[in-house]
Amino acid sequence: MILIADSGATKTDWCFGATLSDRQTIHTEGINPFHMDQTYMEEIIRHQLIPQLPASFQPECTAIHFYGAGCLPERTGGIVHILKHWFPHASVQVSTDLLGAARALCQREPGIACILGTGSNSCLYDGTQIIDNISPLGYILGDEGSGAYLGKRFVGDCLKRQLPGFLAEGLMERYGLTLPDLLEKVYRQPQANRFLASLTPYIYEQREVPEVKEFLKDCFREFFKRNVLLYKRTWPVSFVGSIAWYFQQEIQESAKELQLPIGRFVKNPIDELSVYHFHP
């Protein structure tokens, strides 16, 4: 019996079972060892995960594979300790969400794996491990192609009159914003990246406007130029993340212009991680 987790900022998808055919998927709040203390993570496991598992699963679990944001080696001791406590007979491996994305997308084949969600990331994957990674640098210095990046650039282009005026008017009306409100949310309130990413549904609705279509393609070209092209490999480029899923057409068009081979788009990494771990 094994337990697999794919943890993001808001939720963790868990898959458990003995075989691929009998596996089940459940969900809890997101777990991030970088931002959460051990007590809070323990509460999530105790009150959200354990009650959803069959009583017989804990003693029978032999392996746990946990992939998540914030799972840097120096930060994973707490979650390893908690999981070992609840699953005493299991070996526990905690890895980054980027490795989880690579294994979900590429399985055991080499490729370039990308995450395009609120933030962005990418790596060169040899079929087993990450062998190169261009630092994403966060939404202020980088995160090209992410939801935060799209939101930041779109707002700037609207208000700097680089895009048709009706787009700026529609954006402010849609979200009930004034210019002072917007500046307050970006410069003074916490989690400005999430606010900026929250504007992407409006961008998606306007994606057939010629200027917006070109805007999107330019954003994804920037992602490829400043990240993927630096790996200097012709391996297929594959994607997870909400931005990647909903803007597949624009990503594919941008990649074609740069002669990059596109691999797969995966909506739910936990499904493909199950395939990876149940079929070693």
PDB file of N, CA, C and O in Angstrom, residues 21 70 157 262:
ATOM      1  N   SER A  21      -5.372   0.137 -10.265  1.00  0.00           N
ATOM      2  CA  SER A  21      -6.801  -0.040 -10.515  1.00  0.00           C
ATOM      3  C   SER A  21      -7.665   0.192  -9.273  1.00  0.00           C
ATOM      4  O   SER A  21      -8.836   0.545  -9.388  1.00  0.00           O
ATOM      5  N   GLY A  70       7.527  24.475  -1.671  1.00  0.00           N
ATOM      6  CA  GLY A  70       8.219  24.753  -0.411  1.00  0.00           C
ATOM      7  C   GLY A  70       8.960  23.570   0.165  1.00  0.00           C
ATOM      8  O   GLY A  70       9.478  23.647   1.288  1.00  0.00           O
ATOM      9  N   ASP A 157      -0.081  47.206 -19.202  1.00  0.00           N
ATOM     10  CA  ASP A 157      -0.329  47.560 -20.600  1.00  0.00           C
ATOM     11  C   ASP A 157      -1.666  48.273 -20.763  1.00  0.00           C
ATOM     12  O   ASP A 157      -1.791  49.186 -21.586  1.00  0.00           O
ATOM     13  N   ILE A 262       6.348  20.546 -28.544  1.00  0.00           N
ATOM     14  CA  ILE A 262       5.468  20.507 -27.383  1.00  0.00           C
ATOM     15  C   ILE A 262       5.104  19.060 -27.073  1.00  0.00           C
ATOM     16  O   ILE A 262       4.795  18.267 -27.969  1.00  0.00           O
TER      17      ILE A 262
END
